[in-house]
Coordinates of C-alpha atoms in Angstrom, one line a residue:
Chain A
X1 CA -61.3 -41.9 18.2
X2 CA -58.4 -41.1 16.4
X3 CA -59.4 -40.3 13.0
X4 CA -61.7 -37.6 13.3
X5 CA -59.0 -36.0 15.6
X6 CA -56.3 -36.6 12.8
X7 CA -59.1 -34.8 10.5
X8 CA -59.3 -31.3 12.7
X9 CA -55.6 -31.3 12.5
X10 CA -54.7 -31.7 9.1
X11 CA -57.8 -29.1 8.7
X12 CA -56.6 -27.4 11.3
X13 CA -52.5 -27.1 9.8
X14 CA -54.3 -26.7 6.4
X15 CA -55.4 -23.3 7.9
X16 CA -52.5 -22.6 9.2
X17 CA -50.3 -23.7 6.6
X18 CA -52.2 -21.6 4.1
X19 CA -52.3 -18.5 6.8
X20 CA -48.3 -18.6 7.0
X21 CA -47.9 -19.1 3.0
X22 CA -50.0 -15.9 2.7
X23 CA -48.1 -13.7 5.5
X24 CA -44.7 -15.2 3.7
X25 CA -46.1 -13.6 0.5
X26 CA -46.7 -10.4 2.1
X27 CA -43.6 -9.7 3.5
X28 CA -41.8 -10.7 0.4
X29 CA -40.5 -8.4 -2.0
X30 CA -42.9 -7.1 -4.7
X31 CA -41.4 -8.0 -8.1
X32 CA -40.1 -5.8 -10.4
X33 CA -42.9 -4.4 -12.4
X34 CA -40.7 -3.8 -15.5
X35 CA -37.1 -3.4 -16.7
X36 CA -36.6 0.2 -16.3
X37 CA -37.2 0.1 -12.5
X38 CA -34.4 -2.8 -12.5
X39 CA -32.0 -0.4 -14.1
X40 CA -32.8 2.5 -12.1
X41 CA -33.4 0.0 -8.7
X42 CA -29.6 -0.6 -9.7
X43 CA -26.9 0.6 -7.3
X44 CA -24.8 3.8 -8.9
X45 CA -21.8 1.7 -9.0
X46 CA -23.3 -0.2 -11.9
X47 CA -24.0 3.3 -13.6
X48 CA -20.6 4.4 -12.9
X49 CA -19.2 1.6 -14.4
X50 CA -21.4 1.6 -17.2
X51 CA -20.3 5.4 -17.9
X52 CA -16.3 4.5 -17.4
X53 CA -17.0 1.4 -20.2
X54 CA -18.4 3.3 -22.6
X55 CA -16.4 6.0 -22.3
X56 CA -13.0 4.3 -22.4
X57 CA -14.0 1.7 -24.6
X58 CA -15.1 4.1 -27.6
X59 CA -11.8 6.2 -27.0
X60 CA -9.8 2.9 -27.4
X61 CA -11.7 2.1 -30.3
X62 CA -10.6 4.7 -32.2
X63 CA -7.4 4.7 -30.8
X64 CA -6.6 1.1 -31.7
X65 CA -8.1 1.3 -35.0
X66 CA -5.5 4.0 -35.7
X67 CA -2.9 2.4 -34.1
X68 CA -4.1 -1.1 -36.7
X69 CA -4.2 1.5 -39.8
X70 CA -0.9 3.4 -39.2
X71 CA 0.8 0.3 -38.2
X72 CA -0.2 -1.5 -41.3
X73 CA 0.7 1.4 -43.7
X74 CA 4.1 1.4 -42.1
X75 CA 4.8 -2.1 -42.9
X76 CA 3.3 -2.3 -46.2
X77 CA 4.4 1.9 -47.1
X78 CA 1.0 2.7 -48.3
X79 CA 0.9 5.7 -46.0
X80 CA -2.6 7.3 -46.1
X81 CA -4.6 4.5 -46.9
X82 CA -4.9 2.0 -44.2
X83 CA -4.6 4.4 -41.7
X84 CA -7.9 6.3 -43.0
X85 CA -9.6 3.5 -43.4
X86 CA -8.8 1.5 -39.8
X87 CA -9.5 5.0 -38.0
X88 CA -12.8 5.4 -39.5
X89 CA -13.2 1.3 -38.8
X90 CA -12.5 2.2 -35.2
X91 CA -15.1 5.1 -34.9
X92 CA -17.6 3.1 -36.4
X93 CA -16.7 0.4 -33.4
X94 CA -17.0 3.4 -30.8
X95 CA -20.1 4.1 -31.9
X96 CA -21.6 0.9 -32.2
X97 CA -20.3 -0.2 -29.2
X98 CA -21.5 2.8 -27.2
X99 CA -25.2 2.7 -29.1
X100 CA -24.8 -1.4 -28.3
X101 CA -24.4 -0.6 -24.1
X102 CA -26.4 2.2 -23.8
X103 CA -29.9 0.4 -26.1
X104 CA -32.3 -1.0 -23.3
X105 CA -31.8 -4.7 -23.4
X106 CA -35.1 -6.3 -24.3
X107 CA -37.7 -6.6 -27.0
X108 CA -39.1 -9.8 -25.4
X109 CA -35.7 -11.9 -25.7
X110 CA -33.3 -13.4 -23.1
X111 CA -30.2 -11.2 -22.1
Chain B
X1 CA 11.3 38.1 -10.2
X2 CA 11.6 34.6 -11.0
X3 CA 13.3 32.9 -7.9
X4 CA 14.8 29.3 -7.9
X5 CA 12.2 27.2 -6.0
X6 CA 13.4 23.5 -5.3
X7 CA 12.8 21.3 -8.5
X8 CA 9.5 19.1 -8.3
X9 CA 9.4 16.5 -10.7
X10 CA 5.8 15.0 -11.0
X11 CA 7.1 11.5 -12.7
X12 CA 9.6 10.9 -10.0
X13 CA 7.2 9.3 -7.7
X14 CA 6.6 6.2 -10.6
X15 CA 10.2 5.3 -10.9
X16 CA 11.0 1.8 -10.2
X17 CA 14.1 1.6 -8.0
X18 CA 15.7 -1.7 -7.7
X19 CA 15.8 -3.0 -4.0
X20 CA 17.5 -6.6 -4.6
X21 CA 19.3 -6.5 -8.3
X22 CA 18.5 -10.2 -9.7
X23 CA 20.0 -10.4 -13.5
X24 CA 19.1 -13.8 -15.3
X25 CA 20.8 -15.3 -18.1
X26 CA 23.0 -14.3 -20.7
X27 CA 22.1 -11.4 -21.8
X28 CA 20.8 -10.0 -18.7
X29 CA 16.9 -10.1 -17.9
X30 CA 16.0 -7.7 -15.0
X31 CA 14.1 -9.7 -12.4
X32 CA 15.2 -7.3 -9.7
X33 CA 12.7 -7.3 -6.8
X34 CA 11.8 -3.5 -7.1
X35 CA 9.9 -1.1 -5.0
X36 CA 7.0 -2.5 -7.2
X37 CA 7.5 -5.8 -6.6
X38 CA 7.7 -5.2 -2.9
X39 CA 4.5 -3.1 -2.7
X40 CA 3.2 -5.6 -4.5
X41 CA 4.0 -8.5 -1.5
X42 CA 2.5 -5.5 1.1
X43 CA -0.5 -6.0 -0.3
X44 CA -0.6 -10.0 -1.0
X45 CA 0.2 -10.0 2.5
X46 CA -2.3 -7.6 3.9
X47 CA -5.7 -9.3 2.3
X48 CA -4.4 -12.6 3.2
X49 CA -4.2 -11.2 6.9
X50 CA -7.3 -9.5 6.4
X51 CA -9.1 -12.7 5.2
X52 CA -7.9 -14.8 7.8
X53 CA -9.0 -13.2 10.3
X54 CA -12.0 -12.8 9.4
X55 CA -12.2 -16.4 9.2
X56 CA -10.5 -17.4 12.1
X57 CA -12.9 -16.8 14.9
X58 CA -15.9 -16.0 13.3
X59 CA -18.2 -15.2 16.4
X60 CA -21.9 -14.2 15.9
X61 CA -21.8 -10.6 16.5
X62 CA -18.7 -10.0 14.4
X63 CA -15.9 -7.4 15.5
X64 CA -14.9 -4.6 13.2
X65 CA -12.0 -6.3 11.1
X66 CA -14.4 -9.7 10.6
X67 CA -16.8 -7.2 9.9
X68 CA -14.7 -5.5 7.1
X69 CA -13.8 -9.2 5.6
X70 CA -17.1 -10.0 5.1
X71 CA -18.3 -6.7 3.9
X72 CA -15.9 -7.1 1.0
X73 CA -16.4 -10.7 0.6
X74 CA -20.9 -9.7 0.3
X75 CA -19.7 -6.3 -1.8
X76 CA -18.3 -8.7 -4.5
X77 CA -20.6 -11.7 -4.2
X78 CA -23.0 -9.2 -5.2
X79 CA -21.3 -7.4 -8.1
X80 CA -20.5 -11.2 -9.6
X81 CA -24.1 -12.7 -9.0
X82 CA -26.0 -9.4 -10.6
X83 CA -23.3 -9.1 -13.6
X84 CA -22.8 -13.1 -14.3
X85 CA -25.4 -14.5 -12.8
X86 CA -25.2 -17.6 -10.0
X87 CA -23.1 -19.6 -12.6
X88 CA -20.4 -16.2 -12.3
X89 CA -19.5 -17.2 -8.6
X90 CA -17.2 -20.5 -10.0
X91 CA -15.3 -17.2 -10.9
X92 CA -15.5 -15.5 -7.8
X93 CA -12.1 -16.1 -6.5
X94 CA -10.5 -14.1 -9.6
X95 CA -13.0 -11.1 -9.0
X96 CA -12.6 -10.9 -5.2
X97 CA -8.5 -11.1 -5.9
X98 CA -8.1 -8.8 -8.7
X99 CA -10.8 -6.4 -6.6
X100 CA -8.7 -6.3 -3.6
X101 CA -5.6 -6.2 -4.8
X102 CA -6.6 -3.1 -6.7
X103 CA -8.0 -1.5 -4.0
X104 CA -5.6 -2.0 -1.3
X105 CA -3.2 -1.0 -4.2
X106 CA -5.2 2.2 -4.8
X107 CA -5.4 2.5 -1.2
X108 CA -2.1 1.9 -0.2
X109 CA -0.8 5.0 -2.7
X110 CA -2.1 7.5 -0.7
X111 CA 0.4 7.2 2.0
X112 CA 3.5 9.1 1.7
X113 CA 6.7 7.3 0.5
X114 CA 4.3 4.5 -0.8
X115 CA 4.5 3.5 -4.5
X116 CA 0.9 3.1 -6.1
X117 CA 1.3 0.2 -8.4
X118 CA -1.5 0.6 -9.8
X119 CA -0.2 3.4 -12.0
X120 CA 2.2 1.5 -14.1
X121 CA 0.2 -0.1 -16.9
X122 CA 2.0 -3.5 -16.7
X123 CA 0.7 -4.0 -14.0
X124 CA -3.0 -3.3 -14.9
X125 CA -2.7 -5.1 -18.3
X126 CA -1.4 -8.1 -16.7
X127 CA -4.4 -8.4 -14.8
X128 CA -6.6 -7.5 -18.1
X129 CA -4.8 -9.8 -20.1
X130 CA -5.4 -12.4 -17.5
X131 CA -8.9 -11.5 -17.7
X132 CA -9.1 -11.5 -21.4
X133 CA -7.8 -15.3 -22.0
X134 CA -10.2 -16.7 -19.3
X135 CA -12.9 -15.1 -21.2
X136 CA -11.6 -17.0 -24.5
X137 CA -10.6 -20.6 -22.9
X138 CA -13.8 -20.5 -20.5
X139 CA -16.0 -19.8 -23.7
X140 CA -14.5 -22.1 -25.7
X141 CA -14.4 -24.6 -23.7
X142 CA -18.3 -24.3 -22.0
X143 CA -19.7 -23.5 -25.8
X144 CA -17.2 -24.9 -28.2
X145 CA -18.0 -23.1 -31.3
X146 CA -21.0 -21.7 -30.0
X147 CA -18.9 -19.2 -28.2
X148 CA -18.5 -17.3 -31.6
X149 CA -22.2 -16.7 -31.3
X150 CA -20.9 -13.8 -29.5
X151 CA -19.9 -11.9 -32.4
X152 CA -22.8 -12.4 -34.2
X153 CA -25.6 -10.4 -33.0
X154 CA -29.3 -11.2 -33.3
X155 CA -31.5 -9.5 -36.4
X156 CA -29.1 -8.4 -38.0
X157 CA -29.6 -7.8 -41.6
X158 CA -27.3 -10.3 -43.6
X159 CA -25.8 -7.4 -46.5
X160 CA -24.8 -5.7 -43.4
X161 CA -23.7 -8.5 -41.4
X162 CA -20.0 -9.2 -42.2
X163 CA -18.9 -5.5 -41.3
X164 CA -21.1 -5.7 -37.4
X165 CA -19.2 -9.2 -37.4
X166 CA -16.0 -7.2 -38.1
X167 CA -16.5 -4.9 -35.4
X168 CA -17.7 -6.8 -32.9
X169 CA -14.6 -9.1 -32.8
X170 CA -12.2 -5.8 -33.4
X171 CA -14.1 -4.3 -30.5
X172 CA -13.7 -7.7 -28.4
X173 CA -9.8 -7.2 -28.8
X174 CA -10.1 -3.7 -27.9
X175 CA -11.5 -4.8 -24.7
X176 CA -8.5 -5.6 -22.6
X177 CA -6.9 -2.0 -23.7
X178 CA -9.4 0.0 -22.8
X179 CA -10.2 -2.5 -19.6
X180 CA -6.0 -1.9 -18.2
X181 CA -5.7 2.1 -19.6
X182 CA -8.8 3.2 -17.7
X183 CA -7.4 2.3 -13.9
X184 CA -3.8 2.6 -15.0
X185 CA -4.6 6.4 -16.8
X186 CA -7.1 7.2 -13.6
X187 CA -4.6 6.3 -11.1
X188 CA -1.5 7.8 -13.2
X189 CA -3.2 11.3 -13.4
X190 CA -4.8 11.3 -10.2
X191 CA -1.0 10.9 -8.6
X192 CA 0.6 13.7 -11.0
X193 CA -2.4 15.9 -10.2
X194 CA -1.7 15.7 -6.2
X195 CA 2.2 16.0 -6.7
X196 CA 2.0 19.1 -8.9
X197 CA -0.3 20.7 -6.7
X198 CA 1.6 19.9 -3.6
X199 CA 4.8 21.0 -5.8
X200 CA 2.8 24.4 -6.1
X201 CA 3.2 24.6 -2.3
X202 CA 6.4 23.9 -1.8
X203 CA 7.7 26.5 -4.6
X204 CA 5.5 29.3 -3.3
X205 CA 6.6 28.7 0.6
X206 CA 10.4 28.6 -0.1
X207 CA 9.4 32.3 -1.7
X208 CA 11.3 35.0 0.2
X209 CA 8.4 37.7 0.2
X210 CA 5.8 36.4 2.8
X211 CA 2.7 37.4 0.8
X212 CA 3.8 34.8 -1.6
X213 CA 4.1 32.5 1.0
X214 CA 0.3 33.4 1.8
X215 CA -0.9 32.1 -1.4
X216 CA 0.2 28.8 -0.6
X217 CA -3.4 28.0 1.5
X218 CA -4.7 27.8 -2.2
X219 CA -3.4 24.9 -3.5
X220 CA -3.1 23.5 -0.5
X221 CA -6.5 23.5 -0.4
X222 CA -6.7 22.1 -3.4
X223 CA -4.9 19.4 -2.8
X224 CA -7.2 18.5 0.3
X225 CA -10.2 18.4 -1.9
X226 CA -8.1 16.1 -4.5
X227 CA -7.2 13.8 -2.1
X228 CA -11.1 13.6 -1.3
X229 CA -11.6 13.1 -5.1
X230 CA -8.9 10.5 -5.6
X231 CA -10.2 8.4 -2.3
X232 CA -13.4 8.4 -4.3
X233 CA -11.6 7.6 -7.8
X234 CA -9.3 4.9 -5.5
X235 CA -12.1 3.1 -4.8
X236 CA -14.6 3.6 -8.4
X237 CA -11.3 2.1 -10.3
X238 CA -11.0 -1.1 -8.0
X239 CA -15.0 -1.5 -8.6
X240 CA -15.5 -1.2 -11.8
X241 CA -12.8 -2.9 -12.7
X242 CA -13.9 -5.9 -11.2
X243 CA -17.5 -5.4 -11.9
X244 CA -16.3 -5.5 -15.9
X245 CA -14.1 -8.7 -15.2
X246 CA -17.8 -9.5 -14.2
X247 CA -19.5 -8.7 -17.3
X248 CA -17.0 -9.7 -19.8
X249 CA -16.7 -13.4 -17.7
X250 CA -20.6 -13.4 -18.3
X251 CA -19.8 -12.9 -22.1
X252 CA -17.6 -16.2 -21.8
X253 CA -20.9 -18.1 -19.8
X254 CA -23.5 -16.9 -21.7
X255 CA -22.2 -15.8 -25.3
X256 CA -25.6 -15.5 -27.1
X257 CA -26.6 -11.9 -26.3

C-alpha cells in the first residue's frame, strides 16, 4: 500500500518542513525596527568618516570658492567683487553640504 | 642661556631625494625613481605578497598571515557593500587597492628612515582624481543624462532651484580636494608633530646642565602617546578614505538621491 504511506510522509515532512522554517525564523536576525537604530547599529568607522567629510568638505568649500573668486578677479582685475561673491558662494556650499549629510535620510523615499 | 642645540628641521623628513636620476626629453622632465617612488614599489610589493599568500594555500583553519588577508579582504567587502550597495563590489578592486596602499603607506611611515608617501599631496590627489573621473565616466555611462539627476535634488522649490543646482555641482568639484587634503594634511601634520617633539628631545639632552636634560622625559612622553594617536589616525585616514571612494562610487550607481 504505497499511497497512504506516501500520504504520512509528505504529512509527515510537511511538519517537519514547517517545524524547521519556524526554528530558521527564530534564529534569524530581528529586523531593523526603524532607521535610527540602523544609523546607530552602524560601526564608528562610518561615524568617523561621516565627521572627517563634513568637516573637510565644508572647509574646502569655502576655501575653493575663494580660491574661484580671487582667481577670477585676478584675471579680469575686478579685485573685490568676485572674490566676495565666490567666498560667500562657497559658505553657502559648506553649509548646505553639511545640513545635506547630517539631515536623516528618509521621509518615505528611496536613498 | 641660549645654547646651540643641533638644528631639527621638521620638513626635512618629506624631501624627495633622487635614487636613479632619469631626465626625459628636451627640456628635461624629472622621472627620477625617488625615495617616493621606491616606497611606493615596498608597498606594491608587500600587499601583493600579502595577498598571495593568503591565497595560496588556503587551508580550513587559516594561519595568522591568511588570516590577516582575509580580514582585510571582509573589512572592505563590508565598507563597499553597506556604502554602494551589492552593485558597489564590480568596484571592489579599486577600494581594496587604494585602502591598502594607504594603509600600508600610513603604516610603513612609522618606521624610522621610512618616507610616508602618503604626506605629499600628489600622491593622494592622484588617487582622488582617479576616483573622481570613475565617478563621472561610470555615471555617464550607467545613466547617460540621467546622471545629472544628481545635481538636482528632490522638492526643491523651482525660484530657488538654479542656485542648489549651482552648489551642488560646485560642491561635486570640491569633492576630490577636500577628498586628497584630508589624508595628505592628516598625515603631513601627524609626521611634523612627532618630529618636533622628538626634536624637543634631542635639543634638551645635548643641554650641558643635567636638570635640563631631566626634562626631556616630557616630551618624550609625549611623543609615545602621539605615536599611539597617529597609529589610530594611520589607520582612520586609510578607512575613510576608502569608505568615501565608496559613497561617492554609489553617487555614480545610483545618482537619484
Amino acid at each position: 500500500m504505497p499511497m497512504p504511506d506516501d500520504d504520512d510522509d509528505d504529512e509527515a515532512l510537511k511538519a517537519r518542513r514547517d517545524r524547521l522554517a519556524a526554528q530558521l525564523k527564530a534564529r534569524q536576525p530581528k529586523p531593523r525596527p526603524d532607521d535610527a537604530a540602523d544609523a546607530s547599529g552602524k560601526s564608528a568607522g562610518a561615524a568617523w568618516s561621516m565627521g572627517a567629510k563634513a568637516g573637510t568638505e565644508f572647509v574646502g568649500s569655502v576655501v575653493v570658492g575663494g580660491a574661484i573668486g580671487y582667481g577670477l578677479d585676478y584675471v579680469l582685475h575686478t579685485r573685490p567683487a568676485f572674490t566676495i561673491v565666490f567666498f560667500l558662494f562657497g559658505v553657502a556650499a559648506g553649509v548646505w553640504g553639511v545640513i545635506r549629510a547630517t539631515s536623516p535620510k528618509g521621509g518615505g523615499t528611496a536613498p | 642661556m641660549a645654547e646651540p642645540g643641533p638644528a631639527i628641521n621638521p620638513i626635512e623628513q618629506f624631501d624627495l631625494t633622487p635614487i636613479v636620476p632619469i631626465k626625459i626629453g628636451f627640456h628635461p622632465y624629472d622621472f627620477s625613481i625617488t625615495n617616493s617612488t621606491l616606497f611606493m614599489a615596498v608597498i606594491a610589493a608587500l600587499t601583493l605578497w600579502l595577498m598571495s599568500m593568503t591565497a595560496r594555500g588556503s587551508v580550513g583553519v587559516p594561519g595568522r598571515l591568511q588570516s590577516l588577508g582575509e580580514m582585510a579582504y571582509e573589512f572592505v567587502e563590508g565598507m563597499v557593500r553597506s556604502a554602494a550597495g551589492d552593485s558597489g563590489m564590480r568596484f571592489f578592486p579599486l577600494v581594496f587597492t587604494i585602502f591598502m596602499f594607504i594603509v600600508l603607506a600610513n603604516l610603513i611611515g612609522f618606521f624610522p628612515y621610512s618616507f610616508t608617501v602618503t604626506s605629499h599631496v600628489i600622491i593622494t590627489a592622484a588617487m582622488a582624481l582617479i576616483v573622481f573621473f570613475t565617478v563621472i565616466v561610470v555615471g555617464l555611462k550607467e545613466h547617460g543624462l540621467h546622471f545629472f539627476k544628481l545635481f538636482v535634488p528632490d522638492g526643491v522649490p523651482i525660484y530657488i532651484l538654479p542656485l542648489v543646482v549651482a552648489i551642488e555641482v560646485f560642491s561635486f568639484f570640491v569633492r576630490p580636494v577636500s577628498h586628497s587634503v584630508r589624508l595628505f594634511a592628516n598625515m603631513l601634520a601627524g609626521h611634523i608633530t612627532l618630529n618636533v617633539f622628538g626634536g624637543f628631545c634631542v635639543m634638551l639632552l645635548a643641554a650641558t646642565a643635567t636638570t635640563t636634560k631631566l626634562i626631556a622625559v616630557l616630551p618624550f612622553l609625549m611623543t609615545i602617546g602621539l605615536d599611539a594617536l597617529e597609529l589610530l589616525v594611520a589607520f582612520l585616514q586609510a578607512y575613510v578614505f576608502a569608505m568615501l571612494t565608496c559613497m561617492y562610487l554609489n553617487d555614480a550607481l545610483h545618482p537619484g538621491h
